[in-house]
Short mmCIF file of C-alpha atoms in Angstrom, two decimals:
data_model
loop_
_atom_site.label_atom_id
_atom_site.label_comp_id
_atom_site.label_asym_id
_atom_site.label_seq_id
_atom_site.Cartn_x
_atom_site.Cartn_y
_atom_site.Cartn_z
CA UNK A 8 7.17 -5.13 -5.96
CA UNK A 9 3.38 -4.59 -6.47
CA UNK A 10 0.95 -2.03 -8.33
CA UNK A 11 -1.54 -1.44 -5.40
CA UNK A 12 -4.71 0.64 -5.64
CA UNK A 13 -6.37 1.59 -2.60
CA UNK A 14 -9.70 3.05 -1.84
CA UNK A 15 -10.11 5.54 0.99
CA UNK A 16 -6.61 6.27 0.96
CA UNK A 17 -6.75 9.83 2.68
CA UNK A 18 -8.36 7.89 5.82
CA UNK A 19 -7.17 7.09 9.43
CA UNK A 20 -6.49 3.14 7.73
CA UNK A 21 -6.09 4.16 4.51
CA UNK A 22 -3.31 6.58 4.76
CA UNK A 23 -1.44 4.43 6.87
CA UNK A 24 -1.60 1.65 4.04
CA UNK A 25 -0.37 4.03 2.23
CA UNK A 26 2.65 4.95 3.66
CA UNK A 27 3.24 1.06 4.87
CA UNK A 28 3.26 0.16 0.77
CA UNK A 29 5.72 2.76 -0.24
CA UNK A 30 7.90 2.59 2.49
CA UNK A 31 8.33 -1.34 1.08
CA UNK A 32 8.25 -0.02 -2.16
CA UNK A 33 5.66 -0.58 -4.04
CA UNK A 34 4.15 1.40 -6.64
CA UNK A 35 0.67 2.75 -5.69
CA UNK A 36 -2.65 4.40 -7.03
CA UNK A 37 -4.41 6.31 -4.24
CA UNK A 38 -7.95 6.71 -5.13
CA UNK A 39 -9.76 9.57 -3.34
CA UNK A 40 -12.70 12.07 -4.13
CA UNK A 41 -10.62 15.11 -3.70
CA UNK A 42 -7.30 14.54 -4.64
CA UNK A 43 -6.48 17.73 -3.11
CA UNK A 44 -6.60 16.67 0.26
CA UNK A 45 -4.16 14.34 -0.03
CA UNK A 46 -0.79 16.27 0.45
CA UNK A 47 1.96 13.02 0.56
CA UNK A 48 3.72 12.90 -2.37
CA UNK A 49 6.24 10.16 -3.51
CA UNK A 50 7.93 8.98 -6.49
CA UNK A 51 6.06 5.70 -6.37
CA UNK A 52 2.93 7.32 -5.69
CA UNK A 53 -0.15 8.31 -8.51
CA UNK A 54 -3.06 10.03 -7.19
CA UNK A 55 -6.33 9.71 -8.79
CA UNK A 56 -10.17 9.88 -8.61
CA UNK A 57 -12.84 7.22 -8.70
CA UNK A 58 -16.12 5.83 -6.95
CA UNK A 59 -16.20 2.87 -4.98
CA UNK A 60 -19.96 2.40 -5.62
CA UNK A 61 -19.76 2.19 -9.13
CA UNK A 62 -18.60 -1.14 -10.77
CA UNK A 63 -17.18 0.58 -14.17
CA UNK A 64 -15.41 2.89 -11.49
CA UNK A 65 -13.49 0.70 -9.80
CA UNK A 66 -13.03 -1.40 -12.97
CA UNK A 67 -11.64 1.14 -14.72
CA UNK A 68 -9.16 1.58 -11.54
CA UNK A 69 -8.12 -1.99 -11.20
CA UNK A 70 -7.24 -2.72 -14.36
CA UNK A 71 -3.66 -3.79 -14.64
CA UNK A 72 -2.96 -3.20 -11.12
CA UNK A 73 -1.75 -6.50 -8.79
CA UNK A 74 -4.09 -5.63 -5.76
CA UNK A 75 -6.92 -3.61 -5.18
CA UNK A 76 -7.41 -2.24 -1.61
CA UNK A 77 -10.52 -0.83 -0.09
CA UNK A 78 -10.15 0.86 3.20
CA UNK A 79 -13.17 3.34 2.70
CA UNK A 80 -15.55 4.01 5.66
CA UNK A 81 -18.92 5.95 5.83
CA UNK A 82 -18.21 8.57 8.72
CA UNK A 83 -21.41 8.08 10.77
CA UNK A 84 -23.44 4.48 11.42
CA UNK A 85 -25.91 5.53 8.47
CA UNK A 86 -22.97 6.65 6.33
CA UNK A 87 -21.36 2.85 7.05
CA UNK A 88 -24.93 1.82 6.30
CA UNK A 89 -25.03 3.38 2.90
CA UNK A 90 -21.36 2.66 2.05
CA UNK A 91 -19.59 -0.56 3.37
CA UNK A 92 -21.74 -3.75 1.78
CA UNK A 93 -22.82 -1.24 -1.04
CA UNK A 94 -18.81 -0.74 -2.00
CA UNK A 95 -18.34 -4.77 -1.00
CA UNK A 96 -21.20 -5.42 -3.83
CA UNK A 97 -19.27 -2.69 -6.44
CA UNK A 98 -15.73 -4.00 -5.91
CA UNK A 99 -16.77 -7.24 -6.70
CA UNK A 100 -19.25 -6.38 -9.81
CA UNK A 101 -16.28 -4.40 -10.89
CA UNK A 102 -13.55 -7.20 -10.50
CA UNK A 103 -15.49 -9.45 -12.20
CA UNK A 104 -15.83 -7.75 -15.66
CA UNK A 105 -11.96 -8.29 -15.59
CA UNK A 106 -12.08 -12.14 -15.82
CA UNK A 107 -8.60 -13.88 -15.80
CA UNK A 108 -6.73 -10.47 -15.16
CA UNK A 109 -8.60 -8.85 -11.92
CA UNK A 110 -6.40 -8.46 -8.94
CA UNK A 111 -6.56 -9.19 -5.69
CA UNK A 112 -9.43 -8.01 -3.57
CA UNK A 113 -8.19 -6.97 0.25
CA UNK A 114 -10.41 -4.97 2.33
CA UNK A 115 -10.70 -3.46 5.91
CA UNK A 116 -13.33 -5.05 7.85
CA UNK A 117 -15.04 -4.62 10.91
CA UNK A 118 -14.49 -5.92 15.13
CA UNK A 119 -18.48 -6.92 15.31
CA UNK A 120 -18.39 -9.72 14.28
CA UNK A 121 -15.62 -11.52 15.84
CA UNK A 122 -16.25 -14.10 18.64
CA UNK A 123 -15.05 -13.01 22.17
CA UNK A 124 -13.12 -15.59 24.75
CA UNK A 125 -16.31 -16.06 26.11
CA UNK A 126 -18.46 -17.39 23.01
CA UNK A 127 -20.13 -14.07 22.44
CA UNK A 128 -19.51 -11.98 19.48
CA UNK A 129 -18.15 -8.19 20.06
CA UNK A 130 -21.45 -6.49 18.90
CA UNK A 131 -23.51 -8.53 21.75
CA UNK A 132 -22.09 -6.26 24.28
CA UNK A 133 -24.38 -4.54 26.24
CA UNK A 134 -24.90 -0.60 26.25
CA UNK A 135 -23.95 -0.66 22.99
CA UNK A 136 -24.49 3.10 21.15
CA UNK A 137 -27.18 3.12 18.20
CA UNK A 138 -24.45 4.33 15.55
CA UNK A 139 -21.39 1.91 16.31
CA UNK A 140 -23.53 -1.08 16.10
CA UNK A 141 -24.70 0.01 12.50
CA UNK A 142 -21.21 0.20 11.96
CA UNK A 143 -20.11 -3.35 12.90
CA UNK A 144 -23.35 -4.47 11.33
CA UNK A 145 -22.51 -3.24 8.42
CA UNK A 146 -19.19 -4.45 8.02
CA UNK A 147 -20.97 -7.88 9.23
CA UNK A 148 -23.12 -7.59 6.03
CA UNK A 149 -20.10 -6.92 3.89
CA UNK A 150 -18.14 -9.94 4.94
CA UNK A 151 -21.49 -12.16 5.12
CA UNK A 152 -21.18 -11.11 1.18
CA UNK A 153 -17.79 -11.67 0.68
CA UNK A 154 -18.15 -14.68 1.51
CA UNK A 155 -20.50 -15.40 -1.17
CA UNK A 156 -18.05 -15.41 -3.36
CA UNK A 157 -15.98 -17.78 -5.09
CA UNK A 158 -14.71 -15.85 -8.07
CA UNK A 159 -12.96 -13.48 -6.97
CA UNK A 160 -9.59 -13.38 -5.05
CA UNK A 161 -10.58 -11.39 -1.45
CA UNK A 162 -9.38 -11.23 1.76
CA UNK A 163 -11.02 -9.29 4.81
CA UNK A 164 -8.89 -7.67 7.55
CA UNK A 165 -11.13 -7.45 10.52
CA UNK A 166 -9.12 -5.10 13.38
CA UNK A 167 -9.03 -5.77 17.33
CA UNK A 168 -11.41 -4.11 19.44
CA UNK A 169 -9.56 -0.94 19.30
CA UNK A 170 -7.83 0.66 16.52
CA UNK A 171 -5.89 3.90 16.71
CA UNK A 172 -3.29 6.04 15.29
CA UNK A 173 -0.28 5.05 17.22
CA UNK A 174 3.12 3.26 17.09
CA UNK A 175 4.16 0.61 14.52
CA UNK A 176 6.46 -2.00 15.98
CA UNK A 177 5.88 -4.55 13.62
CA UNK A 178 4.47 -7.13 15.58
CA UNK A 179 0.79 -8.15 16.20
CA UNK A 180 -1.07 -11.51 16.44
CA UNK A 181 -3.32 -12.99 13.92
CA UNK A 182 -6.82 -15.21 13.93
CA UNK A 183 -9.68 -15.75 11.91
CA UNK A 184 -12.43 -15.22 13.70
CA UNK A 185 -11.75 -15.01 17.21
CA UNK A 186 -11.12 -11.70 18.38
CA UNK A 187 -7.09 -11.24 19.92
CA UNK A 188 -6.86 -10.98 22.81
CA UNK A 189 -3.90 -9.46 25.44
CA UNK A 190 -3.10 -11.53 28.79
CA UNK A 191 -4.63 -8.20 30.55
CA UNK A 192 -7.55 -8.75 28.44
CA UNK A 193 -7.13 -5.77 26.54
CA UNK A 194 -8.05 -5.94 22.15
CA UNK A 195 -5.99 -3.64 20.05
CA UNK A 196 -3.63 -2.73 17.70
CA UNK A 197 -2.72 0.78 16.00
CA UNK A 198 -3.27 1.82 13.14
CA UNK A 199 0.19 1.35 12.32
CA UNK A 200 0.95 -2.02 12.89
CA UNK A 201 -2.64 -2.87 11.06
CA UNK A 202 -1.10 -1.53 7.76
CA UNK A 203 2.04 -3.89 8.64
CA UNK A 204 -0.19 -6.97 9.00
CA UNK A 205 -2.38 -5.85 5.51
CA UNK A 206 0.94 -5.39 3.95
CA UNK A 207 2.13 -8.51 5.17
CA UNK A 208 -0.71 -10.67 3.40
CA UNK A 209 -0.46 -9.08 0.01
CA UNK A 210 3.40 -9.97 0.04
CA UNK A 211 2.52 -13.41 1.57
CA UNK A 212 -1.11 -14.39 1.24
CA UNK A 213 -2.46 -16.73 4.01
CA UNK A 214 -6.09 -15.73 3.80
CA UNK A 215 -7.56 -15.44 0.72
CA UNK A 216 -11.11 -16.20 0.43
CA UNK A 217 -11.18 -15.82 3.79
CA UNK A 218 -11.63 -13.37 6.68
CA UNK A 219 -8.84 -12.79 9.67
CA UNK A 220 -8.47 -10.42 11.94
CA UNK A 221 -4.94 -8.99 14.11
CA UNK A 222 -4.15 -7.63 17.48
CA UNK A 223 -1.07 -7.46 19.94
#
């Protein structure tokens, strides 16, 4: 089993990692501002503080720990503005001071930028609101960064069009970056089953240094 910290753990995505990882078993550090809204309790869960933004922060977190998991979001378009690539940047900075030892880097990305069936990508859609394009733009800027780098071990989880709170059945479909698509032309996957497929690369890794995205 694994020592997993994870960012944004009290979130829609993050709490479902959560409970994916110890229902498998392994041991893991949630790492929230207020540790008092996070009411789960397990034996092979530790609950602590820390600040994805800053590098001795997340250092200080990662240290000794297999995997390091950021599934933190910024609310509103200007909050994703201010928080995705900024916490992409601090992970990284971070991981780095840890030479030889730093874990593995997995984070949740963003639909934008995948590449529809027919050549487009998902944030060329017209009509379009203002605040979810900032959002997919600025998971577009995180993984343009991430894949600046070479040093570090990271993987980016990019979800369908559509993710929810819903079943887990354990099955999904993966790609890199071509968005998944059903045979009724539908993109999504639950919340659920994206924990599965998250879970499923740390235990088997198929992407790292790499971006890929999953859907049913």
């Amino acid at each position: 089993m694994s020592t997993l910290a994870i960012f944004g753990a009290n979130g829609t995505i993050g709490s479902r990692i959560v409970q994916e990882a110890l229902r498998r078993g392994h041991q893991v550090t949630a790492v929230v501002r207020d540790p008092a809204k996070l009411t789960l309790t397990d034996p092979n869960l530790t609950v602590t503080t820390g600040d994805v933004l800053d590098p001795a922060s997340v250092a200080q977190v990662a240290a000794g720990q297999d995997v390091v998991i950021s599934a933190v979001g910024g609310g509103d378009g200007p909050g994703h503005l201010a928080t995705i690539e900024p916490a992409a940047q601090a992970l990284v900075a971070g991981l780095r001071t840890l030479g030889d030892t730093a874990p593995r880097l997995l984070t949740v990305g963003g639909a934008g930028s995948l590449r529809k069936p027919d050549g487009t990508q998902v944030w060329d859609a017209e009509g379009l609101p203002e605040f979810l394009l900032q959002i997919m733009h600025a998971h577009g800027d995180a993984l343009d960064f991430y894949r600046t780098v070479s040093d570090v071990r990271w993987t980016n989880l990019s979800p369908a069009a559509l993710i929810e709170p819903g079943e887990r059945t354990g099955g999904y479909r993966t790609a890199t970056d071509d968005l998944v698509v059903a045979a009724d032309g539908s993109s999504r996957i639950s919340a659920e089953d994206y924990a599965v497929a998250l879970l499923d690369e740390i235990e088997h890794p198929r992407h790292t240094g790499e971006r890929f995205t999953v859907g049913y």
